[in-house]
XYZ file of N, CA and C in Angstrom:
264
model
N 122.177 39.791 309.766
C 122.727 39.423 308.471
C 123.088 37.983 308.516
N 122.892 37.308 307.378
C 123.239 35.870 307.261
C 124.403 35.704 306.291
N 125.273 34.759 306.558
C 126.367 34.405 305.633
C 125.968 33.154 304.835
N 125.937 33.284 303.513
C 125.637 32.240 302.625
C 126.866 31.779 301.881
N 127.166 30.504 301.929
C 128.376 29.981 301.198
C 127.858 28.985 300.150
N 128.313 29.206 298.906
C 127.998 28.319 297.867
C 129.041 27.192 297.773
N 128.569 25.911 297.788
C 129.541 24.810 297.800
C 129.823 24.513 296.331
N 131.106 24.231 296.055
C 131.526 23.871 294.753
C 132.521 22.710 294.840
N 133.225 22.437 293.662
C 134.127 21.275 293.669
C 135.211 21.356 294.795
N 135.688 22.485 295.122
C 136.745 22.590 296.099
C 136.259 22.553 297.511
N 134.901 22.616 297.707
C 134.335 22.657 299.129
C 133.367 21.546 299.357
N 133.604 20.366 298.761
C 132.677 19.329 298.986
C 133.245 18.214 299.953
N 134.212 18.444 300.679
C 134.671 17.508 301.664
C 134.290 17.974 303.091
N 134.220 16.977 304.016
C 133.750 17.214 305.346
C 134.587 18.205 306.092
N 135.854 18.174 305.938
C 136.764 19.154 306.687
C 136.563 20.612 306.252
N 136.446 20.772 304.970
C 136.191 22.112 304.476
C 134.834 22.694 304.927
N 133.818 21.852 304.822
C 132.442 22.258 305.272
C 132.472 22.550 306.777
N 133.143 21.723 307.480
C 133.195 21.990 309.013
C 133.913 23.330 309.308
N 134.973 23.617 308.542
C 135.684 24.914 308.703
C 134.781 26.080 308.375
N 133.957 25.930 307.289
C 133.012 27.004 306.901
C 131.969 27.243 308.034
N 131.500 26.145 308.619
C 130.509 26.273 309.699
C 131.199 26.964 310.874
N 132.463 26.486 311.237
C 133.158 27.048 312.383
C 133.440 28.565 312.247
N 133.517 29.082 311.031
C 133.841 30.521 310.828
C 132.568 31.308 310.597
N 131.395 30.688 310.756
C 130.168 31.439 310.857
C 129.175 31.397 309.676
N 129.397 30.381 308.687
C 128.409 30.197 307.644
C 127.029 29.864 308.216
N 126.002 30.543 307.772
C 124.651 30.310 308.287
C 123.787 29.422 307.309
N 124.099 29.548 306.042
C 123.349 28.854 304.977
C 124.305 28.343 303.928
N 124.089 27.082 303.488
C 124.894 26.557 302.348
C 124.004 26.626 301.099
N 124.491 27.086 299.962
C 123.809 27.142 298.756
C 124.370 26.105 297.803
N 123.433 25.291 297.251
C 123.802 24.263 296.279
C 123.291 24.653 294.974
N 124.156 24.739 293.964
C 123.789 25.182 292.617
C 123.590 23.915 291.751
N 122.347 23.634 291.332
C 122.061 22.453 290.566
C 122.467 22.556 289.173
N 123.046 23.713 288.733
C 123.506 23.832 287.356
C 124.827 23.136 287.174
N 125.500 22.783 288.303
C 126.921 22.271 288.173
C 127.107 20.875 288.760
N 126.149 20.235 289.370
C 126.335 18.987 289.950
C 125.207 18.049 289.696
N 125.374 16.746 289.985
C 124.311 15.838 289.807
C 123.674 15.432 291.135
N 122.529 14.782 291.074
C 121.718 14.516 292.296
C 122.526 13.789 293.347
N 123.265 12.747 292.955
C 124.028 11.957 293.951
C 125.108 12.821 294.630
N 125.666 13.771 293.897
C 126.711 14.701 294.531
C 126.013 15.538 295.583
N 124.777 16.053 295.259
C 124.059 16.909 296.214
C 123.655 16.073 297.468
N 123.193 14.845 297.243
C 122.857 14.024 298.404
C 124.095 13.801 299.289
N 125.179 13.610 298.693
C 126.444 13.426 299.452
C 126.764 14.729 300.269
N 126.674 15.873 299.641
C 126.915 17.165 300.346
C 125.929 17.356 301.485
N 124.733 17.060 301.210
C 123.645 17.218 302.275
C 123.993 16.349 303.448
N 124.342 15.089 303.153
C 124.707 14.172 304.230
C 125.875 14.624 305.004
N 126.895 15.213 304.346
C 128.026 15.760 305.081
C 127.625 16.874 305.960
N 126.890 17.843 305.433
C 126.385 19.004 306.205
C 125.586 18.540 307.394
N 124.692 17.648 307.229
C 123.769 17.167 308.280
C 124.567 16.377 309.357
N 125.642 15.754 308.927
C 126.444 14.983 309.916
C 127.207 15.936 310.866
N 127.448 17.155 310.408
C 128.172 18.113 311.193
C 127.173 18.976 312.024
N 126.097 19.428 311.277
C 125.114 20.314 311.929
C 123.738 19.981 311.368
N 122.988 19.203 312.067
C 121.659 18.703 311.563
C 120.676 19.822 311.341
N 120.881 21.022 311.882
C 119.958 22.117 311.756
C 120.471 23.169 310.809
N 121.561 22.950 310.084
C 122.074 23.934 309.141
C 121.080 24.180 307.987
N 120.859 25.451 307.647
C 119.981 25.759 306.514
C 120.716 25.456 305.222
N 119.970 24.952 304.284
C 120.484 24.623 302.898
C 119.548 25.233 301.871
N 120.133 25.996 300.974
C 119.371 26.637 299.942
C 119.773 25.959 298.586
N 118.743 25.674 297.760
C 119.003 25.074 296.441
C 118.659 26.042 295.350
N 119.607 26.177 294.412
C 119.387 26.928 293.210
C 118.900 25.842 292.157
N 117.637 25.887 291.816
C 117.048 24.825 291.085
C 116.998 25.061 289.578
N 117.761 25.944 288.993
C 117.707 26.238 287.554
C 117.964 25.004 286.703
N 118.863 24.223 287.106
C 119.154 22.991 286.333
C 120.323 23.136 285.376
N 120.621 22.036 284.635
C 121.778 22.002 283.706
C 121.574 23.013 282.528
N 122.674 23.598 282.073
C 122.692 24.545 280.976
C 123.619 24.008 279.934
N 123.379 24.446 278.767
C 124.446 24.197 277.657
C 125.569 25.098 277.878
N 126.740 24.524 277.941
C 127.891 25.376 278.133
C 128.733 25.464 276.789
N 129.352 26.597 276.615
C 130.130 26.745 275.310
C 131.612 26.516 275.639
N 132.270 25.808 274.710
C 133.684 25.443 274.946
C 134.486 25.985 273.717
N 135.762 26.286 273.993
C 136.569 26.767 272.918
C 136.751 25.849 271.724
N 136.486 24.520 271.966
C 136.623 23.557 270.840
C 135.449 23.489 269.992
N 134.373 24.275 270.271
C 133.178 24.323 269.484
C 133.513 24.797 268.056
N 133.149 24.006 267.076
C 133.434 24.230 265.677
C 132.291 24.979 264.907
N 131.079 24.695 265.312
C 129.925 25.286 264.644
C 128.996 25.991 265.592
N 128.246 26.885 265.144
C 127.130 27.523 265.889
C 125.857 27.113 265.258
N 124.941 26.629 266.091
C 123.644 26.181 265.645
C 122.612 27.177 266.179
N 121.858 27.838 265.250
C 120.876 28.785 265.620
C 119.491 28.170 265.200
N 118.620 28.139 266.162
C 117.268 27.618 265.807
C 116.288 28.716 266.072
N 115.500 29.032 264.997
C 114.452 30.093 265.122
C 113.071 29.443 265.054
N 112.134 30.040 265.708
C 110.770 29.527 265.642
C 110.287 29.562 264.243
N 109.654 28.506 263.783
C 109.060 28.341 262.452
C 110.101 28.488 261.310
N 111.318 28.014 261.538
C 112.361 28.205 260.430
C 113.251 26.947 260.451
N 114.109 26.794 259.453
C 115.077 25.741 259.394
C 116.290 26.054 260.326
N 117.001 25.043 260.690
C 118.202 25.213 261.505
C 119.288 25.791 260.671
N 120.073 26.831 261.160
C 121.104 27.465 260.463
C 122.445 27.140 261.156
N 123.443 26.765 260.346
C 124.760 26.447 260.899
C 125.792 27.385 260.279
N 126.675 27.823 261.136
C 127.797 28.651 260.523
C 129.065 28.255 261.243
N 130.156 28.450 260.449
C 131.549 28.131 261.038
C 131.962 29.274 261.907
N 132.713 28.915 262.971
C 133.199 30.021 263.840
C 134.464 30.606 263.281
């Protein structure tokens, strides 16, 4: 069995990553939906500086549209039709 740890905003510094490796993480997962390329390059550099052979998994789905409570309108787009807007 392998232990996979997803890195996020709270786990992007060298000390936290080293602690995760020390407690047995086998693979780090990087989710491209939440970070930018330069942030991933930084995380990969940190991981490789601690353990150059550590496995790294990338979730490549990419950025998504996120919904926020401050959203005032809903935009629905249908194939072959006009855009529809409604108040929330």
